[in-house]
Amino acid sequence: MNWELIHRWNSVVIGLFIVAHLGVHLFAVASPEAHAGAAGVLRQYYRDPLLEVILLSSLLIQIVSGYAELKLFVKPGWRLVRNLSGLYLIAFMALHVGTVMYARHIDHVPTDFYWAAGAFALEPLRYGAMGFYGLGVFSFFTHMIAVCALTWKSMPRSVLMIFWSVAIIITTLILLAFSGLLYKLDIPMSVIGYYEAVLAQLPFISPYTQ
């Protein structure tokens, strides 16, 4: 089975969704209401039961095909950057999507802006959440940049710098918006209670709010 070919073509489907998903998150820079409006438009489509199954299947295919093609023992360079960022993306997508699906379908919690921002509001969860999600977003861009560099051998340095700048700016803006550093966030007590209950189940962690 040609996992590389499967991974490449499937990346079009999952890549378009991730770009749209991150685009929705950028609306949070304006306000939670702006994010909710953009998310509502996108969710009309991807929360359709059939399309949701297709997206989850595409994600699973991407994870499996990426892992099947993964080689970490390669010479330093863009191929290693691609593989290392891909390795983190495998873990990130599995954990992130798994957490969202569990919260929505098992705990029956609305996975909206405040649910996501709640993870950035509770200590010590906020530090892990910012690192985990920030690195996940940045790894996506890093993976795409590495693929472009491997494909476009003569990529001008100026273009590469633009790509890196976009990656840093988008990642930073999303983290700032969801962490409440752009404007004051009033996280609902139901969300804080949810995360406190989650943290209470973890050993050696005593949750408290700021």
mmCIF file of C-alpha atoms in Angstrom:
data_model
loop_
_atom_site.group_PDB
_atom_site.id
_atom_site.type_symbol
_atom_site.label_atom_id
_atom_site.label_comp_id
_atom_site.label_asym_id
_atom_site.label_seq_id
_atom_site.Cartn_x
_atom_site.Cartn_y
_atom_site.Cartn_z
ATOM 1 C CA MET A 1 0.000 0.000 0.000
ATOM 2 C CA ASN A 2 1.348 3.412 -0.993
ATOM 3 C CA TRP A 3 0.965 5.260 2.314
ATOM 4 C CA GLU A 4 2.815 8.309 1.022
ATOM 5 C CA LEU A 5 0.346 8.804 -1.816
ATOM 6 C CA ILE A 6 -2.623 8.258 0.502
ATOM 7 C CA HIS A 7 -1.171 10.724 3.008
ATOM 8 C CA ARG A 8 -0.553 13.331 0.322
ATOM 9 C CA TRP A 9 -4.028 13.249 -1.235
ATOM 10 C CA ASN A 10 -5.847 12.921 2.072
ATOM 11 C CA SER A 11 -3.966 15.965 3.365
ATOM 12 C CA VAL A 12 -6.002 18.103 0.958
ATOM 13 C CA VAL A 13 -9.234 17.203 2.765
ATOM 14 C CA ILE A 14 -7.951 17.459 6.325
ATOM 15 C CA GLY A 15 -5.759 20.460 5.485
ATOM 16 C CA LEU A 16 -8.684 22.493 4.172
ATOM 17 C CA PHE A 17 -10.636 21.763 7.336
ATOM 18 C CA ILE A 18 -7.737 22.746 9.597
ATOM 19 C CA VAL A 19 -7.240 26.020 7.716
ATOM 20 C CA ALA A 20 -10.963 26.788 8.053
ATOM 21 C CA HIS A 21 -10.850 25.799 11.733
ATOM 22 C CA LEU A 22 -7.913 28.096 12.457
ATOM 23 C CA GLY A 23 -9.608 30.837 10.464
ATOM 24 C CA VAL A 24 -12.600 30.596 12.803
ATOM 25 C CA HIS A 25 -10.272 30.830 15.806
ATOM 26 C CA LEU A 26 -8.821 34.064 14.436
ATOM 27 C CA PHE A 27 -12.262 35.649 14.792
ATOM 28 C CA ALA A 28 -11.712 35.308 18.541
ATOM 29 C CA VAL A 29 -9.185 38.140 18.234
ATOM 30 C CA ALA A 30 -12.187 40.471 17.800
ATOM 31 C CA SER A 31 -14.463 38.942 20.451
ATOM 32 C CA PRO A 32 -16.020 35.684 21.680
ATOM 33 C CA GLU A 33 -19.218 36.706 19.860
ATOM 34 C CA ALA A 34 -17.343 37.038 16.569
ATOM 35 C CA HIS A 35 -15.837 33.595 17.118
ATOM 36 C CA ALA A 36 -19.263 32.124 17.889
ATOM 37 C CA GLY A 37 -20.699 33.594 14.711
ATOM 38 C CA ALA A 38 -17.911 32.223 12.518
ATOM 39 C CA ALA A 39 -17.990 28.850 14.265
ATOM 40 C CA GLY A 40 -21.746 28.665 13.791
ATOM 41 C CA VAL A 41 -21.359 29.048 10.035
ATOM 42 C CA LEU A 42 -18.698 26.341 9.788
ATOM 43 C CA ARG A 43 -20.504 23.943 12.120
ATOM 44 C CA GLN A 44 -23.555 23.945 9.871
ATOM 45 C CA TYR A 45 -21.453 21.806 7.558
ATOM 46 C CA TYR A 46 -18.921 19.779 9.528
ATOM 47 C CA ARG A 47 -21.367 18.773 12.262
ATOM 48 C CA ASP A 48 -23.608 17.137 9.723
ATOM 49 C CA PRO A 49 -23.454 13.461 10.809
ATOM 50 C CA LEU A 50 -22.281 12.219 7.407
ATOM 51 C CA LEU A 51 -19.664 14.923 6.944
ATOM 52 C CA GLU A 52 -18.451 14.486 10.513
ATOM 53 C CA VAL A 53 -17.858 10.793 9.842
ATOM 54 C CA ILE A 54 -15.974 11.685 6.651
ATOM 55 C CA LEU A 55 -13.787 14.228 8.484
ATOM 56 C CA LEU A 56 -13.038 11.851 11.361
ATOM 57 C CA SER A 57 -12.221 9.084 8.877
ATOM 58 C CA SER A 58 -9.948 11.462 6.988
ATOM 59 C CA LEU A 59 -8.214 12.389 10.237
ATOM 60 C CA LEU A 60 -7.719 8.730 11.128
ATOM 61 C CA ILE A 61 -6.328 8.007 7.660
ATOM 62 C CA GLN A 62 -3.944 10.936 7.989
ATOM 63 C CA ILE A 63 -2.691 9.750 11.361
ATOM 64 C CA VAL A 64 -2.250 6.131 10.265
ATOM 65 C CA SER A 65 -0.633 6.983 6.911
ATOM 66 C CA GLY A 66 1.630 9.571 8.544
ATOM 67 C CA TYR A 67 2.770 7.109 11.179
ATOM 68 C CA ALA A 68 3.342 4.428 8.535
ATOM 69 C CA GLU A 69 5.631 6.782 6.604
ATOM 70 C CA LEU A 70 7.350 8.248 9.651
ATOM 71 C CA LYS A 71 11.137 8.019 9.695
ATOM 72 C CA LEU A 72 12.958 9.904 12.437
ATOM 73 C CA PHE A 73 16.468 8.705 11.636
ATOM 74 C CA VAL A 74 17.146 10.961 8.672
ATOM 75 C CA LYS A 75 19.772 13.608 8.048
ATOM 76 C CA PRO A 76 19.156 17.052 9.584
ATOM 77 C CA GLY A 77 17.197 19.232 7.171
ATOM 78 C CA TRP A 78 13.676 19.838 5.941
ATOM 79 C CA ARG A 79 12.869 16.134 5.849
ATOM 80 C CA LEU A 80 13.655 15.822 9.551
ATOM 81 C CA VAL A 81 11.647 18.990 10.292
ATOM 82 C CA ARG A 82 8.708 17.546 8.388
ATOM 83 C CA ASN A 83 8.925 14.226 10.208
ATOM 84 C CA LEU A 84 9.307 15.688 13.700
ATOM 85 C CA SER A 85 6.445 18.157 13.223
ATOM 86 C CA GLY A 86 4.381 15.320 11.779
ATOM 87 C CA LEU A 87 5.097 13.176 14.837
ATOM 88 C CA TYR A 88 3.809 15.898 17.136
ATOM 89 C CA LEU A 89 0.779 16.468 14.921
ATOM 90 C CA ILE A 90 -0.130 12.788 15.204
ATOM 91 C CA ALA A 91 -0.186 13.049 18.997
ATOM 92 C CA PHE A 92 -1.831 16.469 18.978
ATOM 93 C CA MET A 93 -4.661 15.613 16.604
ATOM 94 C CA ALA A 94 -5.420 12.334 18.368
ATOM 95 C CA LEU A 95 -5.544 13.961 21.818
ATOM 96 C CA HIS A 96 -7.197 17.211 20.780
ATOM 97 C CA VAL A 97 -9.954 15.681 18.670
ATOM 98 C CA GLY A 98 -10.413 12.866 21.176
ATOM 99 C CA THR A 99 -10.865 15.385 24.002
ATOM 100 C CA VAL A 100 -13.373 17.438 22.006
ATOM 101 C CA MET A 101 -15.411 14.408 20.983
ATOM 102 C CA TYR A 102 -15.417 13.028 24.536
ATOM 103 C CA ALA A 103 -16.534 16.359 25.996
ATOM 104 C CA ARG A 104 -19.269 16.800 23.413
ATOM 105 C CA HIS A 105 -20.634 13.251 23.147
ATOM 106 C CA ILE A 106 -19.876 11.745 26.579
ATOM 107 C CA ASP A 107 -19.891 14.703 28.968
ATOM 108 C CA HIS A 108 -22.434 16.612 26.827
ATOM 109 C CA VAL A 109 -20.523 19.869 27.238
ATOM 110 C CA PRO A 110 -20.848 22.631 24.599
ATOM 111 C CA THR A 111 -17.380 22.762 23.019
ATOM 112 C CA ASP A 112 -17.576 26.458 22.227
ATOM 113 C CA PHE A 113 -15.184 29.377 22.706
ATOM 114 C CA TYR A 114 -15.549 29.403 26.485
ATOM 115 C CA TRP A 115 -14.949 25.671 26.757
ATOM 116 C CA ALA A 116 -11.659 26.102 24.890
ATOM 117 C CA ALA A 117 -10.742 29.306 26.747
ATOM 118 C CA GLY A 118 -11.532 27.644 30.056
ATOM 119 C CA ALA A 119 -8.483 25.430 29.666
ATOM 120 C CA PHE A 120 -6.370 28.609 29.537
ATOM 121 C CA ALA A 121 -8.004 30.142 32.620
ATOM 122 C CA LEU A 122 -7.396 27.467 35.237
ATOM 123 C CA GLU A 123 -4.041 26.904 36.886
ATOM 124 C CA PRO A 124 -2.012 24.799 36.471
ATOM 125 C CA LEU A 125 -3.934 23.610 33.409
ATOM 126 C CA ARG A 126 -3.328 26.866 31.541
ATOM 127 C CA TYR A 127 0.401 26.254 31.172
ATOM 128 C CA GLY A 128 -0.036 22.825 29.679
ATOM 129 C CA ALA A 129 -2.924 23.971 27.480
ATOM 130 C CA MET A 130 -1.020 26.918 26.032
ATOM 131 C CA GLY A 131 2.038 24.794 25.337
ATOM 132 C CA PHE A 132 0.081 21.873 23.950
ATOM 133 C CA TYR A 133 -2.234 23.891 21.694
ATOM 134 C CA GLY A 134 0.326 26.523 20.714
ATOM 135 C CA LEU A 135 2.812 23.887 19.664
ATOM 136 C CA GLY A 136 0.050 22.028 17.829
ATOM 137 C CA VAL A 137 -0.872 25.063 15.717
ATOM 138 C CA PHE A 138 2.751 25.953 15.093
ATOM 139 C CA SER A 139 3.589 22.336 14.187
ATOM 140 C CA PHE A 140 0.874 22.389 11.538
ATOM 141 C CA PHE A 141 2.471 25.400 9.866
ATOM 142 C CA THR A 142 5.950 23.949 10.340
ATOM 143 C CA HIS A 143 4.845 20.730 8.650
ATOM 144 C CA MET A 144 3.375 22.657 5.711
ATOM 145 C CA ILE A 145 6.476 24.840 5.390
ATOM 146 C CA ALA A 146 8.741 21.786 5.382
ATOM 147 C CA VAL A 147 6.607 20.110 2.691
ATOM 148 C CA CYS A 148 6.753 23.278 0.592
ATOM 149 C CA ALA A 149 10.525 23.519 1.049
ATOM 150 C CA LEU A 150 11.008 19.892 0.009
ATOM 151 C CA THR A 151 8.771 20.366 -3.029
ATOM 152 C CA TRP A 152 9.963 23.839 -4.023
ATOM 153 C CA LYS A 153 13.716 23.316 -3.885
ATOM 154 C CA SER A 154 14.551 26.868 -4.969
ATOM 155 C CA MET A 155 12.161 28.620 -2.585
ATOM 156 C CA PRO A 156 13.402 32.200 -2.069
ATOM 157 C CA ARG A 157 14.444 33.057 1.452
ATOM 158 C CA SER A 158 11.985 35.964 1.429
ATOM 159 C CA VAL A 159 9.066 33.606 0.794
ATOM 160 C CA LEU A 160 10.256 31.291 3.547
ATOM 161 C CA MET A 161 10.424 34.222 5.973
ATOM 162 C CA ILE A 162 6.871 35.227 5.046
ATOM 163 C CA PHE A 163 5.676 31.677 5.763
ATOM 164 C CA TRP A 164 7.383 31.645 9.172
ATOM 165 C CA SER A 165 6.025 35.105 9.996
ATOM 166 C CA VAL A 166 2.476 34.008 9.192
ATOM 167 C CA ALA A 167 2.910 30.900 11.353
ATOM 168 C CA ILE A 168 4.184 32.899 14.331
ATOM 169 C CA ILE A 169 1.556 35.645 14.014
ATOM 170 C CA ILE A 170 -1.424 33.280 13.707
ATOM 171 C CA THR A 171 -0.251 31.040 16.542
ATOM 172 C CA THR A 172 0.371 34.048 18.806
ATOM 173 C CA LEU A 173 -2.962 35.714 18.034
ATOM 174 C CA ILE A 174 -4.929 32.549 18.774
ATOM 175 C CA LEU A 175 -3.124 32.016 22.080
ATOM 176 C CA LEU A 176 -3.606 35.655 23.097
ATOM 177 C CA ALA A 177 -7.325 35.572 22.302
ATOM 178 C CA PHE A 178 -8.107 32.330 24.109
ATOM 179 C CA SER A 179 -5.958 33.154 27.132
ATOM 180 C CA GLY A 180 -7.788 36.434 27.799
ATOM 181 C CA LEU A 181 -4.774 38.656 27.180
ATOM 182 C CA LEU A 182 -6.525 40.709 24.480
ATOM 183 C CA TYR A 183 -9.648 41.457 26.528
ATOM 184 C CA LYS A 184 -11.214 40.389 29.799
ATOM 185 C CA LEU A 185 -12.858 36.985 29.692
ATOM 186 C CA ASP A 186 -15.697 35.952 31.973
ATOM 187 C CA ILE A 187 -15.467 32.172 31.911
ATOM 188 C CA PRO A 188 -18.812 30.625 32.959
ATOM 189 C CA MET A 189 -18.716 28.862 36.309
ATOM 190 C CA SER A 190 -20.035 25.722 34.617
ATOM 191 C CA VAL A 191 -16.880 25.599 32.480
ATOM 192 C CA ILE A 192 -14.588 26.258 35.449
ATOM 193 C CA GLY A 193 -16.388 23.546 37.385
ATOM 194 C CA TYR A 194 -15.944 21.141 34.480
ATOM 195 C CA TYR A 195 -12.183 21.640 34.359
ATOM 196 C CA GLU A 196 -11.842 21.570 38.137
ATOM 197 C CA ALA A 197 -13.573 18.185 38.084
ATOM 198 C CA VAL A 198 -11.192 16.997 35.383
ATOM 199 C CA LEU A 199 -8.146 18.191 37.309
ATOM 200 C CA ALA A 200 -9.457 16.653 40.536
ATOM 201 C CA GLN A 201 -9.167 13.247 38.894
ATOM 202 C CA LEU A 202 -5.482 13.749 38.184
ATOM 203 C CA PRO A 203 -2.937 12.822 40.878
ATOM 204 C CA PHE A 204 -0.685 15.443 42.472
ATOM 205 C CA ILE A 205 -2.657 18.359 40.996
ATOM 206 C CA SER A 206 -4.610 20.863 43.050
ATOM 207 C CA PRO A 207 -6.629 23.163 40.752
ATOM 208 C CA TYR A 208 -7.279 26.770 41.604
ATOM 209 C CA THR A 209 -8.509 29.719 39.581
ATOM 210 C CA GLN A 210 -7.057 33.151 38.951
#
